[in-house]
PDB file of C-alpha atoms in Angstrom:
ATOM      1  CA  MET V1201     107.827  94.054  85.997  1.00  0.00           C
ATOM      2  CA  LYS V1202     111.408  92.975  85.432  1.00  0.00           C
ATOM      3  CA  ALA V1203     113.497  92.976  82.252  1.00  0.00           C
ATOM      4  CA  TYR V1204     116.141  90.347  81.420  1.00  0.00           C
ATOM      5  CA  ASP V1205     119.058  90.337  78.982  1.00  0.00           C
ATOM      6  CA  ALA V1206     119.755  87.554  76.445  1.00  0.00           C
ATOM      7  CA  ALA V1207     121.722  85.588  79.069  1.00  0.00           C
ATOM      8  CA  GLY V1208     118.784  85.705  81.474  1.00  0.00           C
ATOM      9  CA  LYS V1209     120.456  88.201  83.779  1.00  0.00           C
ATOM     10  CA  PRO V1210     117.957  90.544  85.510  1.00  0.00           C
ATOM     11  CA  GLY V1211     118.098  94.164  84.453  1.00  0.00           C
ATOM     12  CA  ALA V1212     115.751  97.076  85.055  1.00  0.00           C
ATOM     13  CA  SER V1213     112.562  96.717  87.038  1.00  0.00           C
ATOM     14  CA  GLY V1214     109.574  98.976  87.530  1.00  0.00           C
ATOM     15  CA  PRO V1215     105.806  99.235  87.439  1.00  0.00           C
ATOM     16  CA  GLY V1216     103.527  97.849  84.769  1.00  0.00           C
ATOM     17  CA  TYR V1217      99.745  98.089  84.654  1.00  0.00           C
ATOM     18  CA  ILE V1218      97.402  95.413  83.330  1.00  0.00           C
ATOM     19  CA  VAL V1219      94.780  97.457  81.487  1.00  0.00           C
ATOM     20  CA  ASP V1220      92.434  94.708  80.303  1.00  0.00           C
ATOM     21  CA  ARG V1221      91.506  91.247  81.520  1.00  0.00           C
ATOM     22  CA  SER V1222      93.021  89.565  78.454  1.00  0.00           C
ATOM     23  CA  GLY V1223      96.502  90.654  79.565  1.00  0.00           C
ATOM     24  CA  SER V1224      97.527  93.928  77.905  1.00  0.00           C
ATOM     25  CA  VAL V1225     100.165  95.621  80.057  1.00  0.00           C
ATOM     26  CA  VAL V1226     101.305  99.260  79.827  1.00  0.00           C
ATOM     27  CA  THR V1227     104.732 100.279  81.085  1.00  0.00           C
ATOM     28  CA  ARG V1228     107.661 102.562  80.271  1.00  0.00           C
ATOM     29  CA  TYR V1229     109.526 101.908  77.038  1.00  0.00           C
ATOM     30  CA  GLY V1230     112.819 102.742  78.750  1.00  0.00           C
ATOM     31  CA  LEU V1231     112.279  99.968  81.262  1.00  0.00           C
ATOM     32  CA  LEU V1232     112.449  97.365  78.495  1.00  0.00           C
ATOM     33  CA  ALA V1233     114.821  99.035  76.019  1.00  0.00           C
ATOM     34  CA  GLY V1234     117.441  96.466  75.045  1.00  0.00           C
ATOM     35  CA  ALA V1235     115.791  93.655  77.025  1.00  0.00           C
ATOM     36  CA  ALA V1236     115.527  90.169  75.546  1.00  0.00           C
ATOM     37  CA  SER V1237     112.578  89.183  77.757  1.00  0.00           C
ATOM     38  CA  ALA V1238     110.441  90.402  80.638  1.00  0.00           C
ATOM     39  CA  LYS V1239     108.263  89.035  83.424  1.00  0.00           C
ATOM     40  CA  VAL V1240     105.302  90.524  85.266  1.00  0.00           C
ATOM     41  CA  GLN V1241     104.646  89.751  88.913  1.00  0.00           C
ATOM     42  CA  LEU V1242     100.948  89.760  89.728  1.00  0.00           C
ATOM     43  CA  ALA V1243      99.550  91.036  93.026  1.00  0.00           C
ATOM     44  CA  GLY V1244      99.217  87.473  94.369  1.00  0.00           C
ATOM     45  CA  GLY V1245     102.923  86.834  93.747  1.00  0.00           C
ATOM     46  CA  GLN V1246     102.544  84.752  90.565  1.00  0.00           C
ATOM     47  CA  THR V1247     105.119  85.577  87.867  1.00  0.00           C
ATOM     48  CA  VAL V1248     104.054  85.575  84.194  1.00  0.00           C
ATOM     49  CA  ASP V1249     106.358  85.766  81.154  1.00  0.00           C
ATOM     50  CA  VAL V1250     105.574  88.551  78.691  1.00  0.00           C
ATOM     51  CA  ALA V1251     104.383  86.922  75.444  1.00  0.00           C
ATOM     52  CA  GLY V1252     105.056  89.847  73.118  1.00  0.00           C
ATOM     53  CA  VAL V1253     104.929  93.539  72.302  1.00  0.00           C
ATOM     54  CA  LEU V1254     101.641  94.917  70.977  1.00  0.00           C
ATOM     55  CA  ASN V1255     102.869  98.483  70.425  1.00  0.00           C
ATOM     56  CA  ALA V1256     105.793 100.674  71.401  1.00  0.00           C
ATOM     57  CA  ASP V1257     106.473 104.406  71.256  1.00  0.00           C
ATOM     58  CA  PRO V1258     109.971 105.343  72.433  1.00  0.00           C
ATOM     59  CA  ASN V1259     109.225 109.066  71.953  1.00  0.00           C
ATOM     60  CA  ARG V1260     106.417 108.890  74.528  1.00  0.00           C
ATOM     61  CA  ASP V1261     108.286 106.296  76.648  1.00  0.00           C
ATOM     62  CA  LEU V1262     105.356 103.858  76.430  1.00  0.00           C
ATOM     63  CA  VAL V1263     105.057 100.207  75.490  1.00  0.00           C
ATOM     64  CA  VAL V1264     102.020  97.910  75.467  1.00  0.00           C
ATOM     65  CA  LEU V1265     102.847  94.271  76.124  1.00  0.00           C
ATOM     66  CA  ARG V1266     100.822  91.084  75.781  1.00  0.00           C
ATOM     67  CA  LEU V1267     100.660  88.373  78.431  1.00  0.00           C
ATOM     68  CA  PRO V1268      99.724  84.764  77.576  1.00  0.00           C
ATOM     69  CA  ALA V1269      95.983  84.127  77.228  1.00  0.00           C
ATOM     70  CA  GLY V1270      94.261  84.331  80.576  1.00  0.00           C
ATOM     71  CA  ASN V1271      91.855  86.190  82.786  1.00  0.00           C
ATOM     72  CA  TYR V1272      93.982  88.778  84.584  1.00  0.00           C
ATOM     73  CA  PRO V1273      93.034  91.326  87.256  1.00  0.00           C
ATOM     74  CA  ALA V1274      92.902  94.617  85.346  1.00  0.00           C
ATOM     75  CA  LEU V1275      93.370  98.192  86.501  1.00  0.00           C
ATOM     76  CA  ALA V1276      90.055 100.035  86.725  1.00  0.00           C
ATOM     77  CA  ILE V1277      90.157 103.007  84.368  1.00  0.00           C
ATOM     78  CA  ALA V1278      87.620 105.798  84.696  1.00  0.00           C
ATOM     79  CA  ASP V1279      85.600 107.227  81.817  1.00  0.00           C
ATOM     80  CA  GLY V1280      87.565 110.293  80.685  1.00  0.00           C
ATOM     81  CA  ASP V1281      84.481 111.691  78.932  1.00  0.00           C
ATOM     82  CA  LYS V1282      82.930 112.365  82.343  1.00  0.00           C
ATOM     83  CA  LEU V1283      85.765 114.664  83.455  1.00  0.00           C
ATOM     84  CA  LYS V1284      85.155 118.401  83.491  1.00  0.00           C
ATOM     85  CA  THR V1285      87.603 121.292  83.338  1.00  0.00           C
ATOM     86  CA  ASP V1286      89.152 122.060  86.741  1.00  0.00           C
ATOM     87  CA  LYS V1287      87.720 118.855  88.238  1.00  0.00           C
ATOM     88  CA  ILE V1288      90.048 117.222  90.765  1.00  0.00           C
ATOM     89  CA  VAL V1289      91.066 113.716  89.725  1.00  0.00           C
ATOM     90  CA  THR V1290      91.271 111.221  92.574  1.00  0.00           C
TER      91      THR V1290
END
């Protein structure tokens, strides 16, 4: 993920995680603070413009972004209800 200023100059870059196939992306709020736009580079090398912000929480340093409509490869997330106390997470 890369942020850009209003002049199109690249700024901060860092990880972002596609969390559903429709294109919701979770990343750090600080990565995009003050950015005018952002792009996500997919594993295959394709670059996609971020279409908008779904939610942001600067206090938790999280932002959820929206990619244009598509069928994206999403991060597999385990069922947290199946975790037990003192269980090692892998």
